[in-house]
Tab-separated table of C-alpha atoms and ligand atoms in Angstrom:
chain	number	residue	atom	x	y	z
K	1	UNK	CA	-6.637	7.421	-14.691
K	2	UNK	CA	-8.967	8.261	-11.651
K	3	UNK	CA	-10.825	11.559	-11.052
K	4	UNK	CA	-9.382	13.480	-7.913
K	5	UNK	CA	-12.373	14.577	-5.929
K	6	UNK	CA	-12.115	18.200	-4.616
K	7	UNK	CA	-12.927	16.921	-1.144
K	8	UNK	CA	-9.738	14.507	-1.164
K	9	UNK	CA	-7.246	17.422	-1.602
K	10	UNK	CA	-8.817	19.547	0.821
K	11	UNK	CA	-8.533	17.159	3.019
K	12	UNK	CA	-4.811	17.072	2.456
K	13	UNK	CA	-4.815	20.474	3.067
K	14	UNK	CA	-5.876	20.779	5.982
K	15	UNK	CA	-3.553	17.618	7.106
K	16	UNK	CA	-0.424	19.432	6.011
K	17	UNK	CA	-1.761	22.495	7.600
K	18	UNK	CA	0.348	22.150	10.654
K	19	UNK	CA	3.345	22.842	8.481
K	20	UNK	CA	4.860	19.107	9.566
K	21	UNK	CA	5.363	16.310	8.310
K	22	UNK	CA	2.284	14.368	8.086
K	23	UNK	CA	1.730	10.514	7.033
K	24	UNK	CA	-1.320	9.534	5.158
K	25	UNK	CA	-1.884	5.783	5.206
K	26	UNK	CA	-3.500	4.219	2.111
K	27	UNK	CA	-5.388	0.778	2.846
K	28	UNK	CA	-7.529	-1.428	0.556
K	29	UNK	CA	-7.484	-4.949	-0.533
K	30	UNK	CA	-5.742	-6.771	-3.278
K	31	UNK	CA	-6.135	-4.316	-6.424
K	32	UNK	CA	-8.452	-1.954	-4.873
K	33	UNK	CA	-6.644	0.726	-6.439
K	34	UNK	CA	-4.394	1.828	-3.683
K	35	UNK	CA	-1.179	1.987	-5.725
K	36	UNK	CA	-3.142	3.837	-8.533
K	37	UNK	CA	-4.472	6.694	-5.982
K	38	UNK	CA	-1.163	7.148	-4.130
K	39	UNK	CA	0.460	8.095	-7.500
K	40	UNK	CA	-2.789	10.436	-8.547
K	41	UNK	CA	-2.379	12.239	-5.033
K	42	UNK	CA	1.311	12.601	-5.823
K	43	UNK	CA	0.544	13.932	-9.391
K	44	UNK	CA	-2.292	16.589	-8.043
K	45	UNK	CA	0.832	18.228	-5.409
K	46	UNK	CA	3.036	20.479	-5.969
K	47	UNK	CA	6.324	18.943	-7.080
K	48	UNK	CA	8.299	17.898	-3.990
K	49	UNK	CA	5.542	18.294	-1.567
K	50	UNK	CA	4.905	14.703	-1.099
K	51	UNK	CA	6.550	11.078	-1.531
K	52	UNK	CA	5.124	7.359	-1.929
K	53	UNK	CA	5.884	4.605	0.125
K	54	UNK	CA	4.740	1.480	-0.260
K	55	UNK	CA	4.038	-0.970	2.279
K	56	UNK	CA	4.700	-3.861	-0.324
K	57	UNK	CA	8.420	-2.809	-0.510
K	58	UNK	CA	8.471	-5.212	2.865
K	59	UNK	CA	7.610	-7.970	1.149
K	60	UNK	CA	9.962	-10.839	1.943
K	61	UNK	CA	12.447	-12.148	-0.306
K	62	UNK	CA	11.582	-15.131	-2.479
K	63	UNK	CA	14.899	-16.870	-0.976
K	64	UNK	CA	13.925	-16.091	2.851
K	65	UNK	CA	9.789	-17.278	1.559
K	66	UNK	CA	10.910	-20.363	0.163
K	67	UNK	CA	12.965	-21.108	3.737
K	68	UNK	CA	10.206	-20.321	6.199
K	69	UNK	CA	7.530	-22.265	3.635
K	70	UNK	CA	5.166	-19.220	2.927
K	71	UNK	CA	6.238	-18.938	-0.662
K	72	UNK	CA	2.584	-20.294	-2.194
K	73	UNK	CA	1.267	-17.837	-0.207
K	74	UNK	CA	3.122	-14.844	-1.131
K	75	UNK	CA	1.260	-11.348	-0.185
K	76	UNK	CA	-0.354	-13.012	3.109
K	77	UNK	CA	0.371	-11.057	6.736
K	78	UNK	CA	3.279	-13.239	7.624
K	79	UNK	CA	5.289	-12.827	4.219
K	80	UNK	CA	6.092	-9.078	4.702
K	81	UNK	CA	9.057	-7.620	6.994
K	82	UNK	CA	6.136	-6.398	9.176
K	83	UNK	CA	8.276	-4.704	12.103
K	84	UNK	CA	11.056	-3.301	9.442
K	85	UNK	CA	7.541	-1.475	7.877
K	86	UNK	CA	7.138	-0.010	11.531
K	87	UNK	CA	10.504	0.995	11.932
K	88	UNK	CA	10.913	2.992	8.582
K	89	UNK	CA	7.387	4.667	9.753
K	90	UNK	CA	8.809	5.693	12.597
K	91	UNK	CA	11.954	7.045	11.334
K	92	UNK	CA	10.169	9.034	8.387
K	93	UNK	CA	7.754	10.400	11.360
K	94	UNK	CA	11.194	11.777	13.313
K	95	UNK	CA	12.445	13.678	9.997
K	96	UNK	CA	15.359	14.307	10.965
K	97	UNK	CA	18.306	15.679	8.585
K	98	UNK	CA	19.052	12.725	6.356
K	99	UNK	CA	17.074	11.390	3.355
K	100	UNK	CA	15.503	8.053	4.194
K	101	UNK	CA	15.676	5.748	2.324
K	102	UNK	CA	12.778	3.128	1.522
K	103	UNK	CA	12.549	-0.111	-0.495
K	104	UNK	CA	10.280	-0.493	-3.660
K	105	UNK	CA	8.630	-3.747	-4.976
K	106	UNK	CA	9.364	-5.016	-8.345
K	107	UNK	CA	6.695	-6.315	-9.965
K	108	UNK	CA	9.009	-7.564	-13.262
K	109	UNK	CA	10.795	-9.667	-10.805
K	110	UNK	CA	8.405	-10.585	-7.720
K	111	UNK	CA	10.871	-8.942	-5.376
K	112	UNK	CA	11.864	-5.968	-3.917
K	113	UNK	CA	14.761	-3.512	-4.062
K	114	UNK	CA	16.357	-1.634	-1.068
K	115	UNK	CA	17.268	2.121	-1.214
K	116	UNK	CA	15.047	2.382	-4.157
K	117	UNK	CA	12.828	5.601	-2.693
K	118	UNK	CA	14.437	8.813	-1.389
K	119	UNK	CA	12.259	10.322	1.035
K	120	UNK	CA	14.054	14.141	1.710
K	121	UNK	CA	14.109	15.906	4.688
K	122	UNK	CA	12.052	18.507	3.208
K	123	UNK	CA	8.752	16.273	2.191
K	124	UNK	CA	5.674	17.383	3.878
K	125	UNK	CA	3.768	14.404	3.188
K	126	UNK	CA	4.460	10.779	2.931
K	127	UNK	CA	1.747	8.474	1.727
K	128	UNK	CA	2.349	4.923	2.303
K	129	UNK	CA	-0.023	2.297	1.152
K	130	UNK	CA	-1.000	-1.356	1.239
K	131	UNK	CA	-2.850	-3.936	3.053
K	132	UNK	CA	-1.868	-4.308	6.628
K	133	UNK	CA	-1.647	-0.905	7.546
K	134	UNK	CA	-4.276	-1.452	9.998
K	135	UNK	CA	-4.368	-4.721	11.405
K	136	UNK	CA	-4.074	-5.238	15.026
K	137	UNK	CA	-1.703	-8.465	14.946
K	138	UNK	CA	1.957	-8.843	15.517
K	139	UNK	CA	4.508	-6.133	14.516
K	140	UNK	CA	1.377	-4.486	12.250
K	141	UNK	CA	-0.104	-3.319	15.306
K	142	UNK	CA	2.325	-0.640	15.449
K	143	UNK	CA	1.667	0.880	12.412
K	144	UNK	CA	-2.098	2.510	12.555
K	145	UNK	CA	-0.653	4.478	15.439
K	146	UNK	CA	2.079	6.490	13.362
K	147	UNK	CA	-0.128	7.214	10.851
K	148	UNK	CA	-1.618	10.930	11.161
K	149	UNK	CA	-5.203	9.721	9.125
K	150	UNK	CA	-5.701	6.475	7.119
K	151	UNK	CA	-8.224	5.823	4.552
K	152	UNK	CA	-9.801	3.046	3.242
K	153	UNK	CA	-9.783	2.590	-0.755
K	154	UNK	CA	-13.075	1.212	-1.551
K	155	UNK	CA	-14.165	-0.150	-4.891
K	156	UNK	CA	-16.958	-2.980	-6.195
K	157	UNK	CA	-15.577	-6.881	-5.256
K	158	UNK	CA	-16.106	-7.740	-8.660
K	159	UNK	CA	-14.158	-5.246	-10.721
K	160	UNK	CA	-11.569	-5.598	-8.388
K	161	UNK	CA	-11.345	-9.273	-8.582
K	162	UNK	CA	-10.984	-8.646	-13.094
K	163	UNK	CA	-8.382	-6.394	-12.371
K	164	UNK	CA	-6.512	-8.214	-10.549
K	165	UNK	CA	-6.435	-11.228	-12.800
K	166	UNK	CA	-5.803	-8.986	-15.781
K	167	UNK	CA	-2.906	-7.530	-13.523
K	168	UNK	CA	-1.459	-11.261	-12.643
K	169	UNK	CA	-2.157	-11.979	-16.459
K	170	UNK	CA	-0.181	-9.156	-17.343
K	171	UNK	CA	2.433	-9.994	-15.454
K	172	UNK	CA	3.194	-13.987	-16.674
K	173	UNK	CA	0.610	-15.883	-15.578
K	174	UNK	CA	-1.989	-17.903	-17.224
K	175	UNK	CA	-5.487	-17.200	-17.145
K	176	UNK	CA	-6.814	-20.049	-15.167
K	177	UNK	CA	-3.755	-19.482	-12.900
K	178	UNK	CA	-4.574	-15.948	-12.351
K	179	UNK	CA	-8.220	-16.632	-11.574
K	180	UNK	CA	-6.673	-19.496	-9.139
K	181	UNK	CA	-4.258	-17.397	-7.184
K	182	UNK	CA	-7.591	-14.735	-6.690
K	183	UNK	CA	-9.307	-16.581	-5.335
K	184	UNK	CA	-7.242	-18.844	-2.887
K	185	UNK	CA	-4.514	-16.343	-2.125
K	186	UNK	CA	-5.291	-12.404	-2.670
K	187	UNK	CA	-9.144	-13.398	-1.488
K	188	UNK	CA	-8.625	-14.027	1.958
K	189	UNK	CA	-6.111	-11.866	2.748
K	190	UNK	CA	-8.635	-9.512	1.459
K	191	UNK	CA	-11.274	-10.114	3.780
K	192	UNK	CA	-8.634	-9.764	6.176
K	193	UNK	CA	-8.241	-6.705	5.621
K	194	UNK	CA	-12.169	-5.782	4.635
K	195	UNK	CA	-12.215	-6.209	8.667
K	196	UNK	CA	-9.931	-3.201	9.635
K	197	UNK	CA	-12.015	-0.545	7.070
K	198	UNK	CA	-13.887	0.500	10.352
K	199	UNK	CA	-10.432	1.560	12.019
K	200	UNK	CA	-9.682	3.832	8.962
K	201	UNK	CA	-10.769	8.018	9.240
K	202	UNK	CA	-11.938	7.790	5.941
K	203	UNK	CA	-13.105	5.696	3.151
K	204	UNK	CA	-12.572	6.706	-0.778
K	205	UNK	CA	-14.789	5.160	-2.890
K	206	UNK	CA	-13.062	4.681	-6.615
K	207	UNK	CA	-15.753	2.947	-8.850
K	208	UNK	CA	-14.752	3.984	-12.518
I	301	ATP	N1	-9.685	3.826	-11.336
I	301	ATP	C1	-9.162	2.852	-12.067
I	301	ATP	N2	-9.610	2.636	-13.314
I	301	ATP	C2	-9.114	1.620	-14.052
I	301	ATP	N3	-8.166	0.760	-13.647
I	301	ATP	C3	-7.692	0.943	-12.413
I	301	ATP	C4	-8.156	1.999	-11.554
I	301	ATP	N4	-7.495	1.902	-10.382
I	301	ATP	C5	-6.679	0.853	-10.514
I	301	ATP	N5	-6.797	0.285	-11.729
I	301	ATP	C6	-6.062	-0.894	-12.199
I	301	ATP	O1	-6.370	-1.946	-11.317
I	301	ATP	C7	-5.214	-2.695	-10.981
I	301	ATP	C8	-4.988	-2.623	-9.484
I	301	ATP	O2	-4.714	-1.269	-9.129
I	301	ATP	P1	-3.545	-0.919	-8.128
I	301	ATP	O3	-2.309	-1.621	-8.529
I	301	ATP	O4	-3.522	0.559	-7.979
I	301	ATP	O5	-4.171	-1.591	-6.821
I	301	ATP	P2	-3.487	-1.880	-5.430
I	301	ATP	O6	-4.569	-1.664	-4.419
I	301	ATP	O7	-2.257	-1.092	-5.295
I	301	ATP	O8	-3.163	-3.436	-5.543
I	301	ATP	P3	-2.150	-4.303	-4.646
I	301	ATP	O9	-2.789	-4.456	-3.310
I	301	ATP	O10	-2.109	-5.632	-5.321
I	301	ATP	O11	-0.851	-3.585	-4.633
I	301	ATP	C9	-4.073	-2.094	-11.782
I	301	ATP	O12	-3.845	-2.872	-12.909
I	301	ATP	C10	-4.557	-0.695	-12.138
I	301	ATP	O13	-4.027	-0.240	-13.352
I	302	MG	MG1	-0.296	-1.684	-5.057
């Protein structure tokens, strides 16, 4: 569980001021904690007020990886539906009359599930999070510039690094292959996205 910090929901306060819908971007790297947060903002609202969507429900399919050759490299810019990301952003910015519907990733099975989030007309604020959210290539370009404030989710390299092999561990794979896939896959994709922090309106820090 992570500690709120008073200045964090005031913050959201004063986004959702306006009375319309607002999006809050969420950006970190690999097991920085962004998932985590975006369910502890959701848990400090009022019921309703606010729904999650997360980038990673983009994420190709295994069947369309394995075609275009990117499946060792799974989680990497190029493996995510980058401009369908764009496109729901902008639809959920429009709110018009309809719930929206957004995909979720499964974890269990490596793959994710359309229509899995209902996003209602009614929701103030919709927090999406993940890696690319503000890198300035391709279709992810377009995304920074629909989002009303992103922050960056901060924590020490080296925790983060142990909890992401505990969380690959966790879910099937071996030790040494956990440790492997750190460092040759979620690594660079995390310095990656280390290099877009300075685009973000505000950084979190989440060291417990
Ligand atoms: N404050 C915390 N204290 C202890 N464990 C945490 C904390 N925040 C996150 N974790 C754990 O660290 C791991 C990574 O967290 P989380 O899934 O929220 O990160 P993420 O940034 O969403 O990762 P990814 O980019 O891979 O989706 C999870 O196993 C989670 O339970
Ligand atoms: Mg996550």
């Amino acid at each position: 569980m992570i500690e709120l910090p008073a200045s964090e929901l005031a913050r959201i306060d004063r986004l959702l001021a306006g009375g319309q819908r607002r999006l809050l971007g969420l950006v970190g790297a690999p097991g920085s904690g962004k998932s985590t947060l975006a369910q502890a903002l959701l848990d400090a609202l009022p019921p309703g007020r606010a729904q999650v969507v997360p980038m990673d429900g983009f994420h190709l399919a295994n069947v369309e990886l394995r075609r275009l050759g990117r499946a060792d490299r799974k989680g990497a810019p190029d493996t995510f539906d980058s401009a369908g990301y764009v496109a729901l952003l902008r639809r959920l910015r429009e709110q018009r009359e309809e719930i929206v519907y957004a995909p979720e990733f499964r974890r269990e099975i490596e793959e994710p599930i359309a229509g899995a989030i209902a996003v209602l007309p009614q929701t103030q604020l919709v927090i999406t999070e993940g890696n690319y959210l503000l890198l300035d290539e391709g279709a992810w370009a377009g995304a920074a510039p629909l989002l009303d404030e992103a922050w960056y989710v901060d924590v020490d390299d080296e925790l983060r690094r142990e909890r992401l092999i505990r969380r690959h561990e966790q879910f099937g794979r071996s030790r040494d292959a956990a440790i492997a896939w750190v460092e040759n896959t979620d690594e660079p994709n995390a310095r990656r996205i280390a290099a877009t922090r300075s685009r973000a309106q505000h950084v979190i820090r989440i060291d417990d």
